[in-house]
Amino acid sequence: MTTHVVAGTGTTAAALIGNPRRRSSPAAQSSLHLPLNSHQNRSNRRRMFSPIYASVSASPAPVTKPDDLVDTILSKVTQTDRGVLLTRDEHKSVAKVVQELQRFCVDEPVKCPLIFGEWDVVYCSNPTSPGGGYRSAFGRLFFKTNEMIQVVEAPDIVRNRVSFSLFGFLDGEVSLKGKLNVLDEKWIQVVFEPPELKVGGLDFQYGGESEVKLEITYIDEKIRLGKGSRGSLFVFQRRKP
């Protein structure tokens, strides 16, 4: 009787990662040599040497750019009366994108020259933080905010101005002038003089000095992000010339 002997070798994980081939022991070699008839021989060859294809689909993780995050934030806060009209879940959505954008902040934003210029306050997570009582739920019944602007002048002057209409027909504004003090690479302190109120033909100062502390968490050509000492989030958009 004629015996056909076939020895086949397959691709192993060890060969794929470059491990050296090890010799088989005599016992292992004998287990590879099996008596086969012709038909089984051809069938076995097809099975042992037929190519095996593996398809691995790995979708690359989406790369988020700062400009895209900036546009997303502005789209979420535009036409919301600086955040007043947003629901709690919508505020959380803004905060999530803000947190993502903060990862792209420069190392020492307080030293960045982009801080200077005129900025619109387009969002605050706490509506009474900018504007005080004028922006409270009661104050908004009488005062409609038209503009809320912050001007940062070199080297250390900050001017805040809130323009409004009283009862819908009497225009006025509240303005503050303050001195900026750098606390560290991200935090600033602004000490404001007593506010000045202008309504109709009246123009006077009232109250006393005040101060705020703000962490600059992101800044670029278009927006500036800030977080107050009590956790309020601010979005400032640079005013166009």
Short mmCIF file of C-alpha atoms in Angstrom, two decimals:
data_model
loop_
_atom_site.label_atom_id
_atom_site.label_comp_id
_atom_site.label_asym_id
_atom_site.label_seq_id
_atom_site.Cartn_x
_atom_site.Cartn_y
_atom_site.Cartn_z
CA MET A 1 0.00 0.00 0.00
CA THR A 2 1.27 3.39 -0.93
CA THR A 3 1.17 6.05 1.74
CA HIS A 4 1.07 9.79 0.85
CA VAL A 5 2.59 11.98 3.52
CA VAL A 6 1.88 15.73 3.62
CA ALA A 7 3.40 18.13 6.11
CA GLY A 8 1.77 21.59 6.20
CA THR A 9 2.68 24.71 8.09
CA GLY A 10 0.30 27.58 8.76
CA THR A 11 0.76 31.22 9.73
CA THR A 12 0.81 31.67 13.47
CA ALA A 13 0.51 34.74 15.68
CA ALA A 14 4.11 34.27 16.71
CA ALA A 15 5.30 34.46 13.09
CA LEU A 16 3.29 37.65 12.50
CA ILE A 17 4.99 39.50 15.34
CA GLY A 18 8.46 38.28 14.41
CA ASN A 19 9.11 35.57 16.96
CA PRO A 20 11.76 33.03 15.78
CA ARG A 21 10.42 29.73 14.50
CA ARG A 22 10.90 26.87 16.95
CA ARG A 23 11.61 23.32 15.90
CA SER A 24 8.91 20.78 16.59
CA SER A 25 9.73 17.89 18.87
CA PRO A 26 9.75 14.39 17.35
CA ALA A 27 6.42 13.69 19.01
CA ALA A 28 4.93 16.84 17.52
CA GLN A 29 6.36 16.05 14.08
CA SER A 30 4.80 12.59 14.09
CA SER A 31 1.43 14.09 14.81
CA LEU A 32 1.72 16.19 11.64
CA HIS A 33 2.29 13.16 9.35
CA LEU A 34 -1.03 11.47 8.70
CA PRO A 35 -1.79 8.79 6.12
CA LEU A 36 -4.17 10.34 3.52
CA ASN A 37 -5.65 9.07 0.29
CA SER A 38 -5.42 11.17 -2.90
CA HIS A 39 -8.80 12.87 -2.55
CA GLN A 40 -8.19 13.76 1.07
CA ASN A 41 -4.72 14.96 0.16
CA ARG A 42 -5.98 17.48 -2.42
CA SER A 43 -8.81 18.62 -0.16
CA ASN A 44 -6.49 19.06 2.76
CA ARG A 45 -4.02 21.04 0.67
CA ARG A 46 -6.79 23.45 -0.35
CA ARG A 47 -7.82 23.91 3.26
CA MET A 48 -4.31 24.29 4.60
CA PHE A 49 -2.91 26.62 1.95
CA SER A 50 -5.96 28.60 0.91
CA PRO A 51 -5.50 32.29 1.74
CA ILE A 52 -7.26 33.66 4.79
CA TYR A 53 -8.43 37.25 4.58
CA ALA A 54 -9.09 39.36 7.64
CA SER A 55 -10.67 42.75 7.42
CA VAL A 56 -10.25 45.19 10.27
CA SER A 57 -12.07 48.46 10.03
CA ALA A 58 -10.76 51.11 12.38
CA SER A 59 -12.45 54.47 12.03
CA PRO A 60 -10.17 57.26 13.14
CA ALA A 61 -11.38 59.27 16.11
CA PRO A 62 -12.83 62.61 15.01
CA VAL A 63 -10.41 65.47 15.44
CA THR A 64 -12.10 68.52 16.94
CA LYS A 65 -10.59 71.86 16.03
CA PRO A 66 -10.75 74.95 18.26
CA ASP A 67 -12.51 76.93 15.51
CA ASP A 68 -15.27 74.32 15.37
CA LEU A 69 -15.75 74.46 19.13
CA VAL A 70 -15.83 78.26 19.04
CA ASP A 71 -18.53 78.21 16.37
CA THR A 72 -20.50 75.64 18.36
CA ILE A 73 -20.44 77.77 21.51
CA LEU A 74 -21.52 80.91 19.66
CA SER A 75 -24.35 79.05 17.94
CA LYS A 76 -25.61 77.84 21.33
CA VAL A 77 -25.61 81.26 23.04
CA THR A 78 -26.69 83.56 20.20
CA GLN A 79 -30.19 85.02 20.58
CA THR A 80 -30.53 83.75 24.16
CA ASP A 81 -30.38 87.13 25.95
CA ARG A 82 -26.88 86.21 27.12
CA GLY A 83 -28.01 82.86 28.48
CA VAL A 84 -31.20 83.94 30.23
CA LEU A 85 -33.45 82.01 27.83
CA LEU A 86 -31.53 78.73 28.05
CA THR A 87 -32.82 75.73 29.95
CA ARG A 88 -30.73 73.94 32.56
CA ASP A 89 -29.82 71.19 30.08
CA GLU A 90 -28.82 73.78 27.49
CA HIS A 91 -26.54 75.47 30.04
CA LYS A 92 -24.95 72.08 30.67
CA SER A 93 -24.44 71.64 26.94
CA VAL A 94 -22.67 75.00 26.73
CA ALA A 95 -20.49 74.11 29.72
CA LYS A 96 -19.48 70.83 28.09
CA VAL A 97 -18.23 72.54 24.92
CA VAL A 98 -16.54 75.27 26.98
CA GLN A 99 -14.66 72.61 28.94
CA GLU A 100 -13.52 70.99 25.70
CA LEU A 101 -12.29 74.30 24.25
CA GLN A 102 -10.33 75.11 27.41
CA ARG A 103 -7.88 72.35 26.51
CA PHE A 104 -6.58 74.56 23.70
CA CYS A 105 -5.88 77.60 25.87
CA VAL A 106 -2.41 79.16 25.72
CA ASP A 107 -0.19 78.58 28.75
CA GLU A 108 -0.35 82.09 30.20
CA PRO A 109 -3.48 83.79 28.84
CA VAL A 110 -3.09 86.87 31.06
CA LYS A 111 0.07 87.72 29.08
CA CYS A 112 -1.58 87.23 25.70
CA PRO A 113 -1.98 90.55 23.83
CA LEU A 114 -5.31 89.33 22.45
CA ILE A 115 -6.85 90.18 25.81
CA PHE A 116 -6.96 93.85 24.85
CA GLY A 117 -9.85 95.22 22.83
CA GLU A 118 -13.63 95.57 22.94
CA TRP A 119 -15.72 92.56 23.88
CA ASP A 120 -19.44 91.80 23.90
CA VAL A 121 -20.66 89.73 26.81
CA VAL A 122 -22.69 87.15 24.89
CA TYR A 123 -23.23 84.59 27.64
CA CYS A 124 -23.14 84.07 31.37
CA SER A 125 -24.29 80.97 33.20
CA ASN A 126 -25.61 83.23 35.99
CA PRO A 127 -27.71 86.07 34.52
CA THR A 128 -27.18 88.37 37.51
CA SER A 129 -23.37 88.20 37.43
CA PRO A 130 -22.96 90.82 34.67
CA GLY A 131 -25.18 93.82 35.31
CA GLY A 132 -26.16 92.96 38.86
CA GLY A 133 -29.73 93.80 39.83
CA TYR A 134 -30.48 95.18 36.37
CA ARG A 135 -30.25 91.61 35.06
CA SER A 136 -32.20 89.92 37.85
CA ALA A 137 -35.63 88.48 37.10
CA PHE A 138 -37.24 91.54 38.72
CA GLY A 139 -34.89 94.02 37.08
CA ARG A 140 -35.54 92.61 33.61
CA LEU A 141 -39.20 93.55 34.00
CA PHE A 142 -38.19 97.22 33.78
CA PHE A 143 -34.76 97.23 32.13
CA LYS A 144 -34.23 95.76 28.69
CA THR A 145 -30.53 95.21 28.07
CA ASN A 146 -29.37 96.52 24.70
CA GLU A 147 -25.61 96.10 24.95
CA MET A 148 -23.19 94.66 27.46
CA ILE A 149 -19.62 95.60 26.62
CA GLN A 150 -16.25 95.18 28.27
CA VAL A 151 -13.24 97.15 27.08
CA VAL A 152 -9.75 96.09 28.18
CA GLU A 153 -7.15 98.81 27.59
CA ALA A 154 -3.38 98.47 27.91
CA PRO A 155 -1.81 98.27 30.33
CA ASP A 156 -4.39 97.70 33.09
CA ILE A 157 -7.73 99.47 32.54
CA VAL A 158 -11.11 97.70 32.31
CA ARG A 159 -14.32 99.48 31.40
CA ASN A 160 -17.70 97.78 31.68
CA ARG A 161 -20.80 99.31 30.12
CA VAL A 162 -24.40 98.11 30.13
CA SER A 163 -26.85 100.06 27.99
CA PHE A 164 -30.56 99.56 28.51
CA SER A 165 -34.01 100.99 27.90
CA LEU A 166 -36.22 101.73 30.90
CA PHE A 167 -39.87 100.78 30.38
CA GLY A 168 -39.06 100.39 26.70
CA PHE A 169 -38.63 104.09 25.88
CA LEU A 170 -36.14 105.78 28.23
CA ASP A 171 -32.52 105.00 27.32
CA GLY A 172 -29.77 104.77 29.90
CA GLU A 173 -26.49 103.08 30.77
CA VAL A 174 -24.42 101.96 33.72
CA SER A 175 -20.65 102.12 33.42
CA LEU A 176 -17.75 101.10 35.62
CA LYS A 177 -14.06 101.80 35.37
CA GLY A 178 -11.62 99.44 37.03
CA LYS A 179 -7.96 98.61 37.46
CA LEU A 180 -6.74 95.18 36.38
CA ASN A 181 -4.35 93.27 38.63
CA VAL A 182 -2.69 90.03 37.49
CA LEU A 183 -2.83 87.37 40.21
CA ASP A 184 -1.12 84.51 38.35
CA GLU A 185 -0.85 83.10 34.83
CA LYS A 186 -4.64 82.70 34.51
CA TRP A 187 -6.38 84.74 37.20
CA ILE A 188 -6.99 88.46 37.20
CA GLN A 189 -8.61 90.80 39.70
CA VAL A 190 -10.42 93.99 38.72
CA VAL A 191 -11.15 96.67 41.33
CA PHE A 192 -13.95 98.95 40.12
CA GLU A 193 -14.72 102.50 41.10
CA PRO A 194 -18.33 103.33 42.09
CA PRO A 195 -20.66 102.83 39.10
CA GLU A 196 -21.93 105.74 37.06
CA LEU A 197 -25.58 105.84 36.01
CA LYS A 198 -26.95 107.86 33.10
CA VAL A 199 -30.70 108.02 32.52
CA GLY A 200 -32.17 110.73 30.36
CA GLY A 201 -30.51 113.96 31.49
CA LEU A 202 -29.34 112.52 34.83
CA ASP A 203 -25.72 111.52 35.37
CA PHE A 204 -24.42 110.50 38.80
CA GLN A 205 -22.32 107.99 40.72
CA TYR A 206 -23.70 105.78 43.44
CA GLY A 207 -22.60 102.97 45.74
CA GLY A 208 -18.99 102.12 46.50
CA GLU A 209 -16.05 100.23 45.07
CA SER A 210 -16.39 96.62 44.02
CA GLU A 211 -14.08 93.90 42.80
CA VAL A 212 -14.25 90.73 40.75
CA LYS A 213 -11.86 87.85 40.16
CA LEU A 214 -11.90 86.06 36.84
CA GLU A 215 -9.97 83.12 35.44
CA ILE A 216 -9.19 83.38 31.73
CA THR A 217 -9.68 79.85 30.43
CA TYR A 218 -9.38 80.48 26.67
CA ILE A 219 -8.64 83.34 24.29
CA ASP A 220 -8.20 83.79 20.56
CA GLU A 221 -9.00 86.31 17.83
CA LYS A 222 -12.73 85.71 18.15
CA ILE A 223 -13.73 84.85 21.73
CA ARG A 224 -12.54 84.85 25.32
CA LEU A 225 -13.78 82.47 27.99
CA GLY A 226 -13.78 83.26 31.67
CA LYS A 227 -14.82 81.69 34.95
CA GLY A 228 -15.68 83.78 37.98
CA SER A 229 -14.54 83.01 41.51
CA ARG A 230 -18.02 81.60 42.25
CA GLY A 231 -18.03 79.37 39.19
CA SER A 232 -20.02 81.48 36.72
CA LEU A 233 -19.02 80.90 33.08
CA PHE A 234 -18.61 83.87 30.74
CA VAL A 235 -18.30 84.02 26.96
CA PHE A 236 -16.95 87.25 25.46
CA GLN A 237 -17.04 87.82 21.71
CA ARG A 238 -14.68 90.36 20.18
CA ARG A 239 -16.50 93.33 18.69
CA LYS A 240 -15.91 93.98 15.03
CA PRO A 241 -14.19 97.29 14.20
#
